[in-house]
CSV table of C-alpha atoms in Angstrom, one decimal:
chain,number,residue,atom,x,y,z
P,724,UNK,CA,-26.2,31.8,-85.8
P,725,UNK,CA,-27.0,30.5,-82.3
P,726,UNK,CA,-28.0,31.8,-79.1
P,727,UNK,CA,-28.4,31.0,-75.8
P,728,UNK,CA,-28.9,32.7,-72.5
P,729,UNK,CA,-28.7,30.9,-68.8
P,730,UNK,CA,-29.9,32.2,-65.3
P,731,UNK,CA,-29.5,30.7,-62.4
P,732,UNK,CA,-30.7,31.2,-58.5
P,733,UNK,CA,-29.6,29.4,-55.6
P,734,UNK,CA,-29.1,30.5,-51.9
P,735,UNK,CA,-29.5,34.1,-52.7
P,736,UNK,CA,-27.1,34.2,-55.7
P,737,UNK,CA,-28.3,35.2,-59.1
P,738,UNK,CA,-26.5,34.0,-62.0
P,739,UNK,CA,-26.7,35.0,-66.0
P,740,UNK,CA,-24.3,34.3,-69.0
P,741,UNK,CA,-24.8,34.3,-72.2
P,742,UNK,CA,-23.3,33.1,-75.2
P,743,UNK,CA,-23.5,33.9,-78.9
P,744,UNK,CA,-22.1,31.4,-81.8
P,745,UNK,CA,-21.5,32.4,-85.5
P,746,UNK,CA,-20.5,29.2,-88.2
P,747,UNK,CA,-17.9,31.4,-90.6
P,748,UNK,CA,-17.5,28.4,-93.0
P,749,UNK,CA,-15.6,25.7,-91.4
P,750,UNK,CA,-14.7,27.9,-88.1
P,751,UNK,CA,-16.5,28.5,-85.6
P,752,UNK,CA,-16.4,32.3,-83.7
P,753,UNK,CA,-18.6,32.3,-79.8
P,754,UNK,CA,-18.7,34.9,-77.5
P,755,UNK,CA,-19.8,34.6,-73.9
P,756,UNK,CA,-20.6,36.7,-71.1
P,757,UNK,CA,-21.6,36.6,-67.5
P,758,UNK,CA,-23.4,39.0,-65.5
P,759,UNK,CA,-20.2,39.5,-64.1
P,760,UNK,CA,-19.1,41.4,-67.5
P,761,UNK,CA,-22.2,44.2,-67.2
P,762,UNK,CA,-22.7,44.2,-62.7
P,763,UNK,CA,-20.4,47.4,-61.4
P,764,UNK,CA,-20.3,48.5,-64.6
P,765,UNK,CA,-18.3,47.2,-67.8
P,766,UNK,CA,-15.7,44.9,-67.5
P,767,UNK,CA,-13.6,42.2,-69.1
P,768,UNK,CA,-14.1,39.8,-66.4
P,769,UNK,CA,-16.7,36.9,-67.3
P,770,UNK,CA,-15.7,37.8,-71.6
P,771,UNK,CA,-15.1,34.8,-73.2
P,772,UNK,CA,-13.9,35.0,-77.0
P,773,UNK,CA,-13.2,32.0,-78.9
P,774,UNK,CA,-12.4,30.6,-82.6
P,775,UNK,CA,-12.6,27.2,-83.0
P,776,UNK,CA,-11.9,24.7,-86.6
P,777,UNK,CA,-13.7,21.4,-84.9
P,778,UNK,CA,-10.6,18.7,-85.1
P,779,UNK,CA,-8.3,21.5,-85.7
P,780,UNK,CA,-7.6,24.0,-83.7
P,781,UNK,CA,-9.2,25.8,-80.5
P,782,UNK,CA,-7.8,29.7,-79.4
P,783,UNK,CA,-10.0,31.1,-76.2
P,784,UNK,CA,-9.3,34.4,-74.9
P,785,UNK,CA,-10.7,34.1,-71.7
P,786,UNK,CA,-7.6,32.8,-70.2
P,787,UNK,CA,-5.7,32.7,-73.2
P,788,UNK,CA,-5.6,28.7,-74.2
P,789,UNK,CA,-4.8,27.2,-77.2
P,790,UNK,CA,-5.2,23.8,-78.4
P,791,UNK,CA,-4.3,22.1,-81.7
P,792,UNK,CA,-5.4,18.8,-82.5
P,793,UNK,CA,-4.5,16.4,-85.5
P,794,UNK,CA,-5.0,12.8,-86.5
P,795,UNK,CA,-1.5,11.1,-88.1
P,796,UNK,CA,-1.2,7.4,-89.1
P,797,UNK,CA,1.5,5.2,-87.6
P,798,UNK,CA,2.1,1.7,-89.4
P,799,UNK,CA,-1.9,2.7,-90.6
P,800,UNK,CA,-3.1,3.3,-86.8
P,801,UNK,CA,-4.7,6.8,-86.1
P,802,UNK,CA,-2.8,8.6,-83.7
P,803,UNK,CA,-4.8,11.4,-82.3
P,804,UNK,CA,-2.8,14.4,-81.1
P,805,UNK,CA,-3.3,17.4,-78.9
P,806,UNK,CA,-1.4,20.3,-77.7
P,807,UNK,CA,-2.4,23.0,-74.8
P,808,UNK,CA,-1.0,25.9,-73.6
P,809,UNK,CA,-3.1,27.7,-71.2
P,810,UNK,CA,-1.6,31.0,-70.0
P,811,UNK,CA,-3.8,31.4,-67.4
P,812,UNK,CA,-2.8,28.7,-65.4
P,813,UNK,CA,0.5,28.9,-67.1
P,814,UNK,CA,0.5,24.9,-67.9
P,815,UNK,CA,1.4,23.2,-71.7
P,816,UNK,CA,0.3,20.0,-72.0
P,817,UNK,CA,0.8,16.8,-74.9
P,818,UNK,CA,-1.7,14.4,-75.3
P,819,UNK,CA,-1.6,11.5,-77.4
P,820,UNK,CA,-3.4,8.3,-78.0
P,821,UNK,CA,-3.1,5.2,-80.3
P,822,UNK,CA,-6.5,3.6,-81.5
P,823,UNK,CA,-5.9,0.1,-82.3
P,824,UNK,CA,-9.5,-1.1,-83.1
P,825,UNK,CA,-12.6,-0.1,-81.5
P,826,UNK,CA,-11.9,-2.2,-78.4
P,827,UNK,CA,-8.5,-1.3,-77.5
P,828,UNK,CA,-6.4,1.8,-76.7
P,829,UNK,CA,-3.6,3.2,-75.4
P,830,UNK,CA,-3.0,7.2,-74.2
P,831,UNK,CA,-0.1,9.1,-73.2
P,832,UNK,CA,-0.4,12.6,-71.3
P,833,UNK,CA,2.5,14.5,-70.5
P,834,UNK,CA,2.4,18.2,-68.5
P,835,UNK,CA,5.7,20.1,-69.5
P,836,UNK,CA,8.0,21.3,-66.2
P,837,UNK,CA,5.9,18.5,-64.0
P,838,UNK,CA,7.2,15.5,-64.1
P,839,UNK,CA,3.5,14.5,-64.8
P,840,UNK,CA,3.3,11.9,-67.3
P,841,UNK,CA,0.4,8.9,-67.5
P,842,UNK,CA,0.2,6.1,-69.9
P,843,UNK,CA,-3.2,4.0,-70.1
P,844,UNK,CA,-4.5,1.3,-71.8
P,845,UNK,CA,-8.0,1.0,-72.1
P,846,UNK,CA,-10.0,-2.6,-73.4
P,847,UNK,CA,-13.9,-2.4,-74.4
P,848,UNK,CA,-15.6,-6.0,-74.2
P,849,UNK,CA,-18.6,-6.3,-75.7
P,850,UNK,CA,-19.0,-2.3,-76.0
P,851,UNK,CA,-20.6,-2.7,-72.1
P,852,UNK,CA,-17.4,-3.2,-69.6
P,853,UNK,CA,-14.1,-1.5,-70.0
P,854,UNK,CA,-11.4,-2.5,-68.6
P,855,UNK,CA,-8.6,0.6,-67.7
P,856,UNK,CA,-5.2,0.5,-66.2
P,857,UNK,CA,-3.2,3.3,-65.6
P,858,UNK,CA,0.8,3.9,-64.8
P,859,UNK,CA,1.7,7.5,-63.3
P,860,UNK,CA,5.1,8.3,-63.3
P,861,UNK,CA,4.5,11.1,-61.1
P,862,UNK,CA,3.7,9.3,-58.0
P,863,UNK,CA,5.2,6.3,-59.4
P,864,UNK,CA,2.0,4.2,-58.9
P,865,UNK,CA,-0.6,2.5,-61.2
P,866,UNK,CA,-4.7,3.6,-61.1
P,867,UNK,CA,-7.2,0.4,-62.1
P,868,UNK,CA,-10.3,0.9,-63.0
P,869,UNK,CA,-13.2,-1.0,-64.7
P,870,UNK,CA,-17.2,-0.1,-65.3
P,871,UNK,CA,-20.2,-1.6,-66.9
P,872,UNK,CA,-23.3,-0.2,-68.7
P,873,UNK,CA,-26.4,-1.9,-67.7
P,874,UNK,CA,-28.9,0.3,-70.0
P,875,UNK,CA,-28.8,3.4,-68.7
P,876,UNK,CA,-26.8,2.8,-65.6
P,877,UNK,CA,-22.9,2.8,-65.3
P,878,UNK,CA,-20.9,0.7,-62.5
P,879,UNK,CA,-17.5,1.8,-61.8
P,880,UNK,CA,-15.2,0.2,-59.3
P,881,UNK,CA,-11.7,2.1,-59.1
P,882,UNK,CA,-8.6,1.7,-57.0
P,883,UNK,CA,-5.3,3.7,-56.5
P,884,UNK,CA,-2.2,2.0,-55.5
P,885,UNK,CA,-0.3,5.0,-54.1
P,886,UNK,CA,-3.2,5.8,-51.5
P,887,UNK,CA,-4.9,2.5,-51.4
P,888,UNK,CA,-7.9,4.7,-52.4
P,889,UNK,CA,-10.9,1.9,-53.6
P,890,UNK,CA,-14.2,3.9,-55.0
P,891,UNK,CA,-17.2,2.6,-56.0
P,892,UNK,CA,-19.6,4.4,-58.3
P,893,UNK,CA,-22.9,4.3,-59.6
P,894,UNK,CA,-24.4,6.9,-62.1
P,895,UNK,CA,-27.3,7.3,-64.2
P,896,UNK,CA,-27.8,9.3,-67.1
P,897,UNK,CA,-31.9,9.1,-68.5
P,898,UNK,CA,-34.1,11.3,-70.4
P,899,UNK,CA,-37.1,9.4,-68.4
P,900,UNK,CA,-35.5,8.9,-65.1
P,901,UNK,CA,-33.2,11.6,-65.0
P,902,UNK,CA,-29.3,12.2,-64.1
P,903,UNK,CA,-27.7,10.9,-60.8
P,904,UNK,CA,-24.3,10.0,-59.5
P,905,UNK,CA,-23.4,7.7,-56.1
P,906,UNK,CA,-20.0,7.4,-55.0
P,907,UNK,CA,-18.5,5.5,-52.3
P,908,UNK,CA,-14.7,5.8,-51.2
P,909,UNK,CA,-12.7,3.5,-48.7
């Protein structure tokens, strides 16, 4: 069994959750709460209930999501699969994506009633700089994007055809120097 309990202060405005995770063999059952569950009395709001199989299947209760995820083989590629229907937000959405070796991929994501549907391919040279390009048929425009890892930094340079949008990105993630993001956008 796990626990873990969170608080949080900043500008006058406490924060607590908590959450509570039991292994029942191969699924996994997690409770949460907020302090917005127990403040003004008991409530719902802030409950999170959730049973998960890792790779399988995810159903939360807090806004009432499901996702199922499987692996099938197509001419002996893995093709990972998911499917999410969130109530809340009242959305369903497909996901898919081909793995053709470690370097190369391509992903499909497709949100039911939109119109939203992207297709990327994504190339890994030398496990340092990735290379990204990304057709929308939504807006009817393509997204590039590449990045490199020099040890513990990541340079990313992105542009978006259908607002000319060019970002520039630097991040760092260190357990000796610590976490830190820099964006820059034309």
């Amino acid at each position: 069994m796990k626990a873990s309990l969170k608080g949080r202060y900043a500008n006058e405005k406490n924060t607590t959750a908590a959450t509570f995770s039991v292994n029942a063999g191969d699924i996994k059952l997690q409770a949460s709460i907020t302090d917005a569950t127990v403040v003004d009395g008991s409530s719902l709001n802030g409950l999170t209930l959730a049973v998960e199989k890792p790779g399988s299947f995810i159903i939360d209760y807090d806004d009432f999501r499901f996702q199922f995820m499987n692996t099938v083989r197509v001419a002996e590629l893995p093709l990972k699969l998911t499917y999410i229907h969130s109530r809340g937000d009242n959305r369903t959405v497909f996901d898919g994506a081909l793995i053709f070796d470690s370097a190369n991929k391509v992903s499909g994501n497709y949100t039911l009633g939109t119109g939203n549907c992207n297709l990327k391919y994504s190339y890994v040279h030398d496990e340092v700089t990735t290379f990204e390009q990304c057709y929308d048929w939504g807006k009817n425009a393509w997204d590039f994007e590449v990045s490199r890892r020099v040890a513990d930094d990541v340079f990313k340079a992105t542009y978006q055809t259908w607002n000319s949008d060019l970002a520039l990105e630097w991040s760092r993630n260190s357990k000796f120097n610590g976490t830190f993001k820099v964006t820059k956008t034309k």
